[in-house]
Tab-separated table of C-alpha atoms in Angstrom:
chain	number	residue	atom	x	y	z
A	1	MET	CA	14.774	13.279	-17.442
A	2	LYS	CA	12.672	10.750	-16.108
A	3	ASN	CA	9.953	11.544	-13.168
A	4	LYS	CA	10.142	11.031	-9.985
A	5	ALA	CA	7.801	9.665	-7.645
A	6	ILE	CA	7.675	8.640	-4.620
A	7	LEU	CA	5.078	5.279	-3.638
A	8	SER	CA	4.119	3.986	-1.083
A	9	LEU	CA	5.786	0.090	-0.914
A	10	SER	CA	4.343	-2.180	2.129
A	11	GLY	CA	5.647	-5.305	0.596
A	12	GLY	CA	2.165	-6.897	0.090
A	13	LEU	CA	0.687	-8.026	-3.265
A	14	ASP	CA	-0.863	-4.392	-4.282
A	15	SER	CA	1.675	-1.903	-3.441
A	16	THR	CA	4.522	-4.404	-4.927
A	17	THR	CA	2.520	-4.821	-8.535
A	18	LEU	CA	2.589	-1.145	-8.172
A	19	LEU	CA	6.286	-0.682	-7.743
A	20	TYR	CA	7.168	-3.387	-10.723
A	21	HIS	CA	4.525	-0.419	-13.265
A	22	VAL	CA	5.896	2.290	-12.194
A	23	VAL	CA	9.264	1.171	-12.324
A	24	LYS	CA	8.760	-1.413	-15.073
A	25	ASP	CA	6.049	0.539	-17.362
A	26	LEU	CA	5.991	4.471	-16.793
A	27	ASN	CA	10.052	3.541	-16.486
A	28	HIS	CA	9.517	6.466	-13.655
A	29	ASP	CA	12.249	8.076	-11.337
A	30	VAL	CA	11.367	5.864	-7.794
A	31	ILE	CA	11.390	5.930	-4.058
A	32	ALA	CA	10.089	3.746	-2.582
A	33	VAL	CA	8.377	4.902	1.032
A	34	ASN	CA	7.766	1.642	4.045
A	35	PHE	CA	5.922	1.873	7.086
A	36	ASN	CA	6.572	0.503	9.965
A	37	TYR	CA	4.685	0.946	12.511
A	38	GLY	CA	4.265	-3.320	14.869
A	39	GLN	CA	1.941	-4.064	12.163
A	40	ASN	CA	1.419	-7.805	12.108
A	41	ASN	CA	1.981	-8.518	9.383
A	42	ALA	CA	5.969	-6.576	9.729
A	43	LYS	CA	6.747	-10.117	7.279
A	44	GLU	CA	5.741	-7.537	4.801
A	45	ILE	CA	9.237	-5.256	5.011
A	46	GLU	CA	11.292	-7.631	4.166
A	47	PHE	CA	10.105	-8.418	0.968
A	48	ALA	CA	10.385	-4.800	0.322
A	49	LYS	CA	13.643	-4.326	1.169
A	50	TYR	CA	13.794	-7.776	-2.122
A	51	HIS	CA	12.232	-6.098	-4.539
A	52	CYS	CA	13.692	-2.711	-4.190
A	53	ASP	CA	17.075	-3.945	-4.484
A	54	SER	CA	15.811	-6.226	-7.179
A	55	LEU	CA	14.717	-3.510	-8.909
A	56	ASP	CA	17.780	-0.981	-7.558
A	57	VAL	CA	15.387	2.068	-6.394
A	58	GLU	CA	16.217	3.574	-2.848
A	59	TYR	CA	14.025	2.212	-0.033
A	60	ARG	CA	13.574	4.916	2.832
A	61	GLN	CA	11.868	3.316	6.704
A	62	ILE	CA	9.617	5.418	8.159
A	63	ASP	CA	8.733	4.396	12.371
A	64	LEU	CA	5.515	4.779	13.224
A	65	THR	CA	5.800	2.249	15.886
A	66	ASP	CA	5.474	4.164	18.930
A	67	TYR	CA	2.493	7.361	17.239
A	68	PHE	CA	0.751	3.917	16.691
A	69	LYS	CA	1.588	2.634	20.140
A	70	GLN	CA	0.225	5.972	21.434
A	71	VAL	CA	-2.813	6.915	19.852
A	72	ASN	CA	-4.585	3.759	18.226
A	73	HIS	CA	-5.461	0.581	20.311
A	74	SER	CA	-8.447	-0.597	18.461
A	75	SER	CA	-7.381	-2.736	15.293
A	76	SER	CA	-6.337	-5.763	14.954
A	77	LEU	CA	-3.062	-5.468	12.268
A	78	LEU	CA	-1.787	-4.159	15.996
A	79	ASN	CA	-2.694	-6.522	18.295
A	80	GLY	CA	-1.594	-9.600	17.031
A	81	ALA	CA	-2.607	-12.155	15.208
A	82	MET	CA	-5.031	-14.025	16.867
A	83	SER	CA	-6.511	-10.744	17.854
A	84	VAL	CA	-7.241	-11.130	13.795
A	85	SER	CA	-10.798	-12.616	13.035
A	86	LYS	CA	-11.702	-15.773	10.109
A	87	GLY	CA	-12.680	-15.679	7.098
A	88	ASP	CA	-14.050	-13.489	3.890
A	89	TYR	CA	-14.904	-9.407	4.742
A	90	SER	CA	-18.664	-8.545	5.644
A	91	ASP	CA	-20.165	-4.962	5.283
A	92	ASN	CA	-19.302	-3.736	8.694
A	93	VAL	CA	-16.078	-2.486	8.955
A	94	PRO	CA	-13.347	-4.387	9.693
A	95	ASP	CA	-11.324	-5.400	12.627
A	96	THR	CA	-8.313	-4.921	11.295
A	97	TYR	CA	-8.985	-1.412	10.066
A	98	VAL	CA	-6.679	0.810	11.057
A	99	SER	CA	-7.858	4.233	11.568
A	100	HIS	CA	-6.402	7.636	9.486
A	101	ARG	CA	-3.525	5.334	8.393
A	102	ASN	CA	-3.172	6.267	4.691
A	103	LEU	CA	-3.992	9.899	4.536
A	104	LEU	CA	-1.213	9.415	7.548
A	105	PHE	CA	0.649	7.996	5.019
A	106	THR	CA	-0.081	10.677	2.558
A	107	LEU	CA	0.854	13.473	3.489
A	108	ILE	CA	3.720	11.946	5.081
A	109	MET	CA	4.728	10.707	1.635
A	110	ALA	CA	3.736	14.654	0.832
A	111	SER	CA	6.379	16.280	2.460
A	112	ILE	CA	9.081	13.893	1.050
A	113	ALA	CA	7.835	15.009	-2.600
A	114	GLU	CA	8.275	18.291	-1.900
A	115	GLN	CA	11.706	17.922	-0.218
A	116	GLU	CA	12.469	15.242	-3.308
A	117	LYS	CA	11.149	17.595	-5.515
A	118	ALA	CA	9.335	14.614	-6.821
A	119	SER	CA	5.251	15.753	-8.826
A	120	GLU	CA	3.544	12.114	-7.875
A	121	LEU	CA	2.447	10.026	-5.325
A	122	TYR	CA	1.653	6.373	-6.240
A	123	LEU	CA	-0.420	4.354	-3.991
A	124	GLY	CA	-1.815	0.349	-3.921
A	125	ILE	CA	-5.439	0.505	-3.603
A	126	ASP	CA	-7.602	-1.448	-5.265
A	127	LYS	CA	-11.150	-1.234	-6.274
A	128	VAL	CA	-12.262	-4.802	-4.133
A	129	ASP	CA	-10.734	-2.863	-0.646
A	130	SER	CA	-12.925	0.869	-1.036
A	131	PHE	CA	-15.975	-2.517	-0.905
A	132	ASN	CA	-14.710	-3.820	2.724
A	133	GLY	CA	-14.648	-0.829	5.042
A	134	TYR	CA	-12.083	0.981	4.011
A	135	TRP	CA	-13.171	3.906	3.708
A	136	ASP	CA	-9.703	5.061	3.004
A	137	THR	CA	-8.940	3.830	-0.040
A	138	SER	CA	-11.283	4.695	-2.385
A	139	SER	CA	-11.920	6.338	-5.219
A	140	GLU	CA	-13.144	9.162	-3.000
A	141	PHE	CA	-10.785	9.337	-0.611
A	142	VAL	CA	-8.276	10.390	-3.759
A	143	LYS	CA	-10.277	12.742	-5.010
A	144	ARG	CA	-10.913	14.577	-1.194
A	145	VAL	CA	-6.842	13.966	-1.038
A	146	GLN	CA	-5.708	15.380	-3.650
A	147	ALA	CA	-8.224	18.240	-3.306
A	148	VAL	CA	-6.511	18.793	0.340
A	149	LEU	CA	-2.990	19.094	-1.886
A	150	ASP	CA	-3.714	21.035	-4.390
A	151	LEU	CA	-4.048	24.401	-1.678
A	152	ASN	CA	-0.644	24.582	-1.577
A	153	PRO	CA	1.000	27.043	-4.032
A	154	SER	CA	4.245	25.775	-3.749
A	155	ASN	CA	4.230	22.368	-4.775
A	156	SER	CA	2.294	20.878	-8.172
A	157	LEU	CA	1.424	17.209	-6.249
A	158	LYS	CA	-0.464	14.659	-8.088
A	159	LEU	CA	-2.513	11.684	-5.827
A	160	VAL	CA	-2.534	7.876	-8.276
A	161	THR	CA	-3.939	5.245	-8.114
A	162	PRO	CA	-3.990	3.295	-10.945
A	163	PHE	CA	-5.050	-0.084	-9.411
A	164	VAL	CA	-8.456	1.808	-7.414
A	165	GLU	CA	-10.730	0.902	-10.121
A	166	MET	CA	-9.348	-2.362	-10.542
A	167	LEU	CA	-9.767	-5.804	-9.094
A	168	LYS	CA	-6.717	-8.292	-7.866
A	169	PRO	CA	-6.470	-10.863	-10.758
A	170	ASP	CA	-5.883	-7.899	-13.100
A	171	GLU	CA	-3.553	-6.218	-10.892
A	172	ILE	CA	-1.908	-10.138	-10.647
A	173	LYS	CA	-1.690	-9.706	-15.190
A	174	ILE	CA	0.239	-7.127	-14.656
A	175	GLY	CA	2.954	-8.223	-12.345
A	176	MET	CA	3.396	-11.561	-13.979
A	177	ARG	CA	3.650	-9.663	-16.920
A	178	LEU	CA	6.151	-7.821	-15.334
A	179	GLY	CA	7.910	-11.169	-14.080
A	180	LEU	CA	7.194	-10.529	-10.354
A	181	ASP	CA	7.450	-12.552	-8.243
A	182	TYR	CA	4.423	-13.220	-6.322
A	183	SER	CA	6.556	-16.304	-3.320
A	184	LYS	CA	8.515	-13.070	-2.396
A	185	THR	CA	5.067	-10.467	-1.793
A	186	MET	CA	2.837	-11.472	2.007
A	187	THR	CA	-0.476	-10.569	1.792
A	188	CYS	CA	-1.501	-11.670	5.264
A	189	TYR	CA	-2.934	-9.665	8.379
A	190	ARG	CA	-1.128	-12.156	11.154
A	191	GLY	CA	1.741	-12.393	8.653
A	192	THR	CA	2.056	-16.108	8.559
A	193	ASN	CA	0.460	-16.830	4.671
A	194	CYS	CA	-1.971	-18.328	7.926
A	195	GLY	CA	-4.824	-19.105	5.092
A	196	ASP	CA	-8.030	-17.677	6.812
A	197	CYS	CA	-8.088	-14.259	7.425
A	198	ALA	CA	-9.744	-12.252	4.951
A	199	SER	CA	-6.911	-10.659	2.994
A	200	CYS	CA	-5.521	-15.032	2.443
A	201	ASN	CA	-8.361	-15.225	1.044
A	202	GLU	CA	-8.593	-12.823	-2.038
A	203	ARG	CA	-6.077	-13.424	-2.636
A	204	ILE	CA	-6.037	-16.637	-2.918
A	205	SER	CA	-9.651	-16.199	-4.621
A	206	ALA	CA	-7.873	-14.137	-7.185
A	207	PHE	CA	-4.871	-16.296	-7.970
A	208	GLU	CA	-7.747	-18.912	-8.931
A	209	SER	CA	-9.775	-17.223	-10.700
A	210	LEU	CA	-6.627	-16.407	-13.260
């Protein structure tokens, strides 16, 4: 019997590579959860659906747009393409940071896992992100969230992040080996493949380094 896993799928490079890895390498039974929260890069959602259809994976979407409209007004990721700054990441918290987003997503996924009797949660966070002001993509974040999940005595649940210590070129090599068409992913904070936001720059650099 296959292990059942809940996976956060945005349709971007990291989470889509993770989807292919968990389905094809690990042979898990996956429920892919997509979060629509009013982000500029909503084009990713189309790609998330596309890859779930291609892999015959169950797709679910959670709509958090009203929630984020009420509680988060500072992130440029929620305030239109033109609000996103140009250039590479700096040492500061990026303007695209969405407060506590990954923590919220993980807790929602944990609730789904409890209902579905799944034993694992998967997040496609990687090493580069953890050095760019995104505190909720770090190994320490994973460790602390796991400690919270472990408080539940009735449901054993593991938070799994295979790429948390991995660089993007190494992720891409995994996806290419598994037949992932990266033209069907979106990694742009503006949602247009602009080529000059930090996320686009990071993606372009990763492919150029192969």
